[in-house]
Amino acid sequence: MEAKAQVRHLRMSPMKARRVVDLIRGKSTAEALDTLRFAPQAASEPVLKLVESAIANARVKADQSGERFDERDLVVSAAYVDEGPTMKRFQPRAQGRAFQIKKRTSHVTVVVAPVKK
């Protein structure tokens, strides 16, 4: 039984978030949590919360269906980052010009599933 968690409109560029998500894809959840706790990137904190949320979702799904649940059996089966809407802002520059600033957002999805035996 797989469980999914998403965070939408994360104020971080997708390229920066993908660097962190690529570190945990395919790892066990315990190993992924340890990796994210000590990763220096700023995106590691929201992705850590997302993996914990996916584990909690799996626990709730198992309780509702009456199945046995063991957190150590879970693996990050899928993790991906999609681009969200871009906020466009303008910064005044010299001689009356204006430069555009693009504040990018991300939609991050993490799917955890038990190990196939």
mmCIF file with all atom_site columns, C-alpha atoms in Angstrom:
data_model
loop_
_atom_site.group_PDB
_atom_site.id
_atom_site.type_symbol
_atom_site.label_atom_id
_atom_site.label_alt_id
_atom_site.label_comp_id
_atom_site.label_asym_id
_atom_site.label_entity_id
_atom_site.label_seq_id
_atom_site.pdbx_PDB_ins_code
_atom_site.Cartn_x
_atom_site.Cartn_y
_atom_site.Cartn_z
_atom_site.occupancy
_atom_site.B_iso_or_equiv
_atom_site.pdbx_formal_charge
_atom_site.auth_seq_id
_atom_site.auth_comp_id
_atom_site.auth_asym_id
_atom_site.auth_atom_id
_atom_site.pdbx_PDB_model_num
ATOM 1   C CA . MET A 1 1   ? 0.000  0.000  0.000   1.00 0.00 ? 1   MET A CA 1
ATOM 2   C CA . GLU A 1 2   ? 1.562  3.231  -1.114  1.00 0.00 ? 2   GLU A CA 1
ATOM 3   C CA . ALA A 1 3   ? 1.000  6.670  0.358   1.00 0.00 ? 3   ALA A CA 1
ATOM 4   C CA . LYS A 1 4   ? 1.606  10.085 -1.154  1.00 0.00 ? 4   LYS A CA 1
ATOM 5   C CA . ALA A 1 5   ? 2.291  13.569 0.184   1.00 0.00 ? 5   ALA A CA 1
ATOM 6   C CA . GLN A 1 6   ? 2.523  16.834 -1.731  1.00 0.00 ? 6   GLN A CA 1
ATOM 7   C CA . VAL A 1 7   ? 3.570  20.381 -1.063  1.00 0.00 ? 7   VAL A CA 1
ATOM 8   C CA . ARG A 1 8   ? 2.390  22.949 -3.560  1.00 0.00 ? 8   ARG A CA 1
ATOM 9   C CA . HIS A 1 9   ? 3.568  26.508 -4.174  1.00 0.00 ? 9   HIS A CA 1
ATOM 10  C CA . LEU A 1 10  ? 6.848  25.980 -2.290  1.00 0.00 ? 10  LEU A CA 1
ATOM 11  C CA . ARG A 1 11  ? 8.790  29.243 -2.600  1.00 0.00 ? 11  ARG A CA 1
ATOM 12  C CA . MET A 1 12  ? 11.902 27.655 -4.023  1.00 0.00 ? 12  MET A CA 1
ATOM 13  C CA . SER A 1 13  ? 13.046 27.195 -7.584  1.00 0.00 ? 13  SER A CA 1
ATOM 14  C CA . PRO A 1 14  ? 12.438 23.683 -8.954  1.00 0.00 ? 14  PRO A CA 1
ATOM 15  C CA . MET A 1 15  ? 16.092 23.278 -9.887  1.00 0.00 ? 15  MET A CA 1
ATOM 16  C CA . LYS A 1 16  ? 17.183 23.778 -6.258  1.00 0.00 ? 16  LYS A CA 1
ATOM 17  C CA . ALA A 1 17  ? 14.472 21.457 -4.946  1.00 0.00 ? 17  ALA A CA 1
ATOM 18  C CA . ARG A 1 18  ? 15.371 18.722 -7.454  1.00 0.00 ? 18  ARG A CA 1
ATOM 19  C CA . ARG A 1 19  ? 18.936 18.612 -6.110  1.00 0.00 ? 19  ARG A CA 1
ATOM 20  C CA . VAL A 1 20  ? 17.574 17.476 -2.738  1.00 0.00 ? 20  VAL A CA 1
ATOM 21  C CA . VAL A 1 21  ? 14.838 15.180 -4.061  1.00 0.00 ? 21  VAL A CA 1
ATOM 22  C CA . ASP A 1 22  ? 17.383 13.323 -6.210  1.00 0.00 ? 22  ASP A CA 1
ATOM 23  C CA . LEU A 1 23  ? 19.299 12.421 -3.024  1.00 0.00 ? 23  LEU A CA 1
ATOM 24  C CA . ILE A 1 24  ? 16.420 10.421 -1.517  1.00 0.00 ? 24  ILE A CA 1
ATOM 25  C CA . ARG A 1 25  ? 14.729 8.737  -4.482  1.00 0.00 ? 25  ARG A CA 1
ATOM 26  C CA . GLY A 1 26  ? 14.800 4.942  -4.073  1.00 0.00 ? 26  GLY A CA 1
ATOM 27  C CA . LYS A 1 27  ? 16.164 4.966  -0.518  1.00 0.00 ? 27  LYS A CA 1
ATOM 28  C CA . SER A 1 28  ? 14.498 3.536  2.560   1.00 0.00 ? 28  SER A CA 1
ATOM 29  C CA . THR A 1 29  ? 12.562 6.120  4.548   1.00 0.00 ? 29  THR A CA 1
ATOM 30  C CA . ALA A 1 30  ? 14.908 5.913  7.536   1.00 0.00 ? 30  ALA A CA 1
ATOM 31  C CA . GLU A 1 31  ? 17.919 6.501  5.307   1.00 0.00 ? 31  GLU A CA 1
ATOM 32  C CA . ALA A 1 32  ? 16.116 9.325  3.470   1.00 0.00 ? 32  ALA A CA 1
ATOM 33  C CA . LEU A 1 33  ? 15.244 11.075 6.751   1.00 0.00 ? 33  LEU A CA 1
ATOM 34  C CA . ASP A 1 34  ? 18.856 10.835 7.930   1.00 0.00 ? 34  ASP A CA 1
ATOM 35  C CA . THR A 1 35  ? 20.120 12.196 4.615   1.00 0.00 ? 35  THR A CA 1
ATOM 36  C CA . LEU A 1 36  ? 17.708 15.127 4.720   1.00 0.00 ? 36  LEU A CA 1
ATOM 37  C CA . ARG A 1 37  ? 18.462 16.018 8.352   1.00 0.00 ? 37  ARG A CA 1
ATOM 38  C CA . PHE A 1 38  ? 22.135 16.596 7.545   1.00 0.00 ? 38  PHE A CA 1
ATOM 39  C CA . ALA A 1 39  ? 21.857 17.988 4.014   1.00 0.00 ? 39  ALA A CA 1
ATOM 40  C CA . PRO A 1 40  ? 23.111 21.602 3.867   1.00 0.00 ? 40  PRO A CA 1
ATOM 41  C CA . GLN A 1 41  ? 20.616 22.714 1.187   1.00 0.00 ? 41  GLN A CA 1
ATOM 42  C CA . ALA A 1 42  ? 17.694 24.926 2.194   1.00 0.00 ? 42  ALA A CA 1
ATOM 43  C CA . ALA A 1 43  ? 15.242 22.654 0.351   1.00 0.00 ? 43  ALA A CA 1
ATOM 44  C CA . SER A 1 44  ? 16.035 19.751 2.664   1.00 0.00 ? 44  SER A CA 1
ATOM 45  C CA . GLU A 1 45  ? 13.770 21.060 5.468   1.00 0.00 ? 45  GLU A CA 1
ATOM 46  C CA . PRO A 1 46  ? 10.482 21.157 3.483   1.00 0.00 ? 46  PRO A CA 1
ATOM 47  C CA . VAL A 1 47  ? 11.321 17.830 1.794   1.00 0.00 ? 47  VAL A CA 1
ATOM 48  C CA . LEU A 1 48  ? 12.049 16.300 5.230   1.00 0.00 ? 48  LEU A CA 1
ATOM 49  C CA . LYS A 1 49  ? 8.605  17.403 6.446   1.00 0.00 ? 49  LYS A CA 1
ATOM 50  C CA . LEU A 1 50  ? 7.099  15.991 3.258   1.00 0.00 ? 50  LEU A CA 1
ATOM 51  C CA . VAL A 1 51  ? 8.674  12.545 3.737   1.00 0.00 ? 51  VAL A CA 1
ATOM 52  C CA . GLU A 1 52  ? 7.489  12.498 7.370   1.00 0.00 ? 52  GLU A CA 1
ATOM 53  C CA . SER A 1 53  ? 3.998  13.394 6.150   1.00 0.00 ? 53  SER A CA 1
ATOM 54  C CA . ALA A 1 54  ? 4.042  10.593 3.576   1.00 0.00 ? 54  ALA A CA 1
ATOM 55  C CA . ILE A 1 55  ? 5.043  8.113  6.312   1.00 0.00 ? 55  ILE A CA 1
ATOM 56  C CA . ALA A 1 56  ? 2.184  9.365  8.504   1.00 0.00 ? 56  ALA A CA 1
ATOM 57  C CA . ASN A 1 57  ? -0.219 9.015  5.563   1.00 0.00 ? 57  ASN A CA 1
ATOM 58  C CA . ALA A 1 58  ? 0.931  5.412  5.084   1.00 0.00 ? 58  ALA A CA 1
ATOM 59  C CA . ARG A 1 59  ? 0.331  4.741  8.790   1.00 0.00 ? 59  ARG A CA 1
ATOM 60  C CA . VAL A 1 60  ? -3.218 6.124  8.578   1.00 0.00 ? 60  VAL A CA 1
ATOM 61  C CA . LYS A 1 61  ? -3.962 4.111  5.415   1.00 0.00 ? 61  LYS A CA 1
ATOM 62  C CA . ALA A 1 62  ? -2.710 0.913  7.085   1.00 0.00 ? 62  ALA A CA 1
ATOM 63  C CA . ASP A 1 63  ? -4.825 1.585  10.195  1.00 0.00 ? 63  ASP A CA 1
ATOM 64  C CA . GLN A 1 64  ? -7.942 2.180  8.121   1.00 0.00 ? 64  GLN A CA 1
ATOM 65  C CA . SER A 1 65  ? -7.498 -1.018 6.122   1.00 0.00 ? 65  SER A CA 1
ATOM 66  C CA . GLY A 1 66  ? -6.435 -3.068 9.169   1.00 0.00 ? 66  GLY A CA 1
ATOM 67  C CA . GLU A 1 67  ? -3.038 -4.001 7.748   1.00 0.00 ? 67  GLU A CA 1
ATOM 68  C CA . ARG A 1 68  ? 0.204  -4.418 9.649   1.00 0.00 ? 68  ARG A CA 1
ATOM 69  C CA . PHE A 1 69  ? 2.402  -1.313 9.506   1.00 0.00 ? 69  PHE A CA 1
ATOM 70  C CA . ASP A 1 70  ? 6.156  -1.165 9.908   1.00 0.00 ? 70  ASP A CA 1
ATOM 71  C CA . GLU A 1 71  ? 7.896  2.084  9.079   1.00 0.00 ? 71  GLU A CA 1
ATOM 72  C CA . ARG A 1 72  ? 11.181 0.271  8.377   1.00 0.00 ? 72  ARG A CA 1
ATOM 73  C CA . ASP A 1 73  ? 9.622  -1.516 5.377   1.00 0.00 ? 73  ASP A CA 1
ATOM 74  C CA . LEU A 1 74  ? 8.850  1.722  3.528   1.00 0.00 ? 74  LEU A CA 1
ATOM 75  C CA . VAL A 1 75  ? 10.882 3.001  0.592   1.00 0.00 ? 75  VAL A CA 1
ATOM 76  C CA . VAL A 1 76  ? 10.687 6.330  -1.246  1.00 0.00 ? 76  VAL A CA 1
ATOM 77  C CA . SER A 1 77  ? 9.350  4.799  -4.462  1.00 0.00 ? 77  SER A CA 1
ATOM 78  C CA . ALA A 1 78  ? 8.817  8.095  -6.296  1.00 0.00 ? 78  ALA A CA 1
ATOM 79  C CA . ALA A 1 79  ? 9.845  11.674 -5.658  1.00 0.00 ? 79  ALA A CA 1
ATOM 80  C CA . TYR A 1 80  ? 9.606  14.461 -8.166  1.00 0.00 ? 80  TYR A CA 1
ATOM 81  C CA . VAL A 1 81  ? 9.462  18.239 -8.444  1.00 0.00 ? 81  VAL A CA 1
ATOM 82  C CA . ASP A 1 82  ? 7.222  20.095 -10.883 1.00 0.00 ? 82  ASP A CA 1
ATOM 83  C CA . GLU A 1 83  ? 7.309  23.798 -11.639 1.00 0.00 ? 83  GLU A CA 1
ATOM 84  C CA . GLY A 1 84  ? 4.624  25.914 -10.010 1.00 0.00 ? 84  GLY A CA 1
ATOM 85  C CA . PRO A 1 85  ? 3.449  29.389 -10.968 1.00 0.00 ? 85  PRO A CA 1
ATOM 86  C CA . THR A 1 86  ? 6.090  32.088 -11.253 1.00 0.00 ? 86  THR A CA 1
ATOM 87  C CA . MET A 1 87  ? 5.538  35.408 -9.489  1.00 0.00 ? 87  MET A CA 1
ATOM 88  C CA . LYS A 1 88  ? 6.835  38.290 -11.567 1.00 0.00 ? 88  LYS A CA 1
ATOM 89  C CA . ARG A 1 89  ? 8.235  41.329 -9.791  1.00 0.00 ? 89  ARG A CA 1
ATOM 90  C CA . PHE A 1 90  ? 10.054 44.398 -11.075 1.00 0.00 ? 90  PHE A CA 1
ATOM 91  C CA . GLN A 1 91  ? 13.128 46.076 -9.654  1.00 0.00 ? 91  GLN A CA 1
ATOM 92  C CA . PRO A 1 92  ? 13.870 49.674 -10.529 1.00 0.00 ? 92  PRO A CA 1
ATOM 93  C CA . ARG A 1 93  ? 17.227 50.238 -12.203 1.00 0.00 ? 93  ARG A CA 1
ATOM 94  C CA . ALA A 1 94  ? 19.200 53.238 -13.398 1.00 0.00 ? 94  ALA A CA 1
ATOM 95  C CA . GLN A 1 95  ? 17.866 55.768 -15.926 1.00 0.00 ? 95  GLN A CA 1
ATOM 96  C CA . GLY A 1 96  ? 14.222 54.767 -15.486 1.00 0.00 ? 96  GLY A CA 1
ATOM 97  C CA . ARG A 1 97  ? 14.616 51.164 -16.507 1.00 0.00 ? 97  ARG A CA 1
ATOM 98  C CA . ALA A 1 98  ? 13.056 48.189 -14.747 1.00 0.00 ? 98  ALA A CA 1
ATOM 99  C CA . PHE A 1 99  ? 14.416 44.641 -14.527 1.00 0.00 ? 99  PHE A CA 1
ATOM 100 C CA . GLN A 1 100 ? 12.096 41.702 -14.100 1.00 0.00 ? 100 GLN A CA 1
ATOM 101 C CA . ILE A 1 101 ? 12.610 39.335 -11.164 1.00 0.00 ? 101 ILE A CA 1
ATOM 102 C CA . LYS A 1 102 ? 11.059 35.875 -11.426 1.00 0.00 ? 102 LYS A CA 1
ATOM 103 C CA . LYS A 1 103 ? 10.189 34.325 -8.064  1.00 0.00 ? 103 LYS A CA 1
ATOM 104 C CA . ARG A 1 104 ? 9.774  30.674 -8.921  1.00 0.00 ? 104 ARG A CA 1
ATOM 105 C CA . THR A 1 105 ? 7.682  28.130 -7.023  1.00 0.00 ? 105 THR A CA 1
ATOM 106 C CA . SER A 1 106 ? 7.657  24.335 -6.951  1.00 0.00 ? 106 SER A CA 1
ATOM 107 C CA . HIS A 1 107 ? 5.211  21.485 -6.476  1.00 0.00 ? 107 HIS A CA 1
ATOM 108 C CA . VAL A 1 108 ? 7.009  18.602 -4.712  1.00 0.00 ? 108 VAL A CA 1
ATOM 109 C CA . THR A 1 109 ? 5.524  15.082 -4.517  1.00 0.00 ? 109 THR A CA 1
ATOM 110 C CA . VAL A 1 110 ? 6.836  12.123 -2.503  1.00 0.00 ? 110 VAL A CA 1
ATOM 111 C CA . VAL A 1 111 ? 5.403  8.586  -2.721  1.00 0.00 ? 111 VAL A CA 1
ATOM 112 C CA . VAL A 1 112 ? 6.359  5.911  -0.189  1.00 0.00 ? 112 VAL A CA 1
ATOM 113 C CA . ALA A 1 113 ? 5.576  2.204  -0.644  1.00 0.00 ? 113 ALA A CA 1
ATOM 114 C CA . PRO A 1 114 ? 6.579  -1.018 1.102   1.00 0.00 ? 114 PRO A CA 1
ATOM 115 C CA . VAL A 1 115 ? 9.548  -2.952 -0.269  1.00 0.00 ? 115 VAL A CA 1
ATOM 116 C CA . LYS A 1 116 ? 8.581  -5.535 -2.888  1.00 0.00 ? 116 LYS A CA 1
ATOM 117 C CA . LYS A 1 117 ? 9.695  -8.958 -1.677  1.00 0.00 ? 117 LYS A CA 1
#
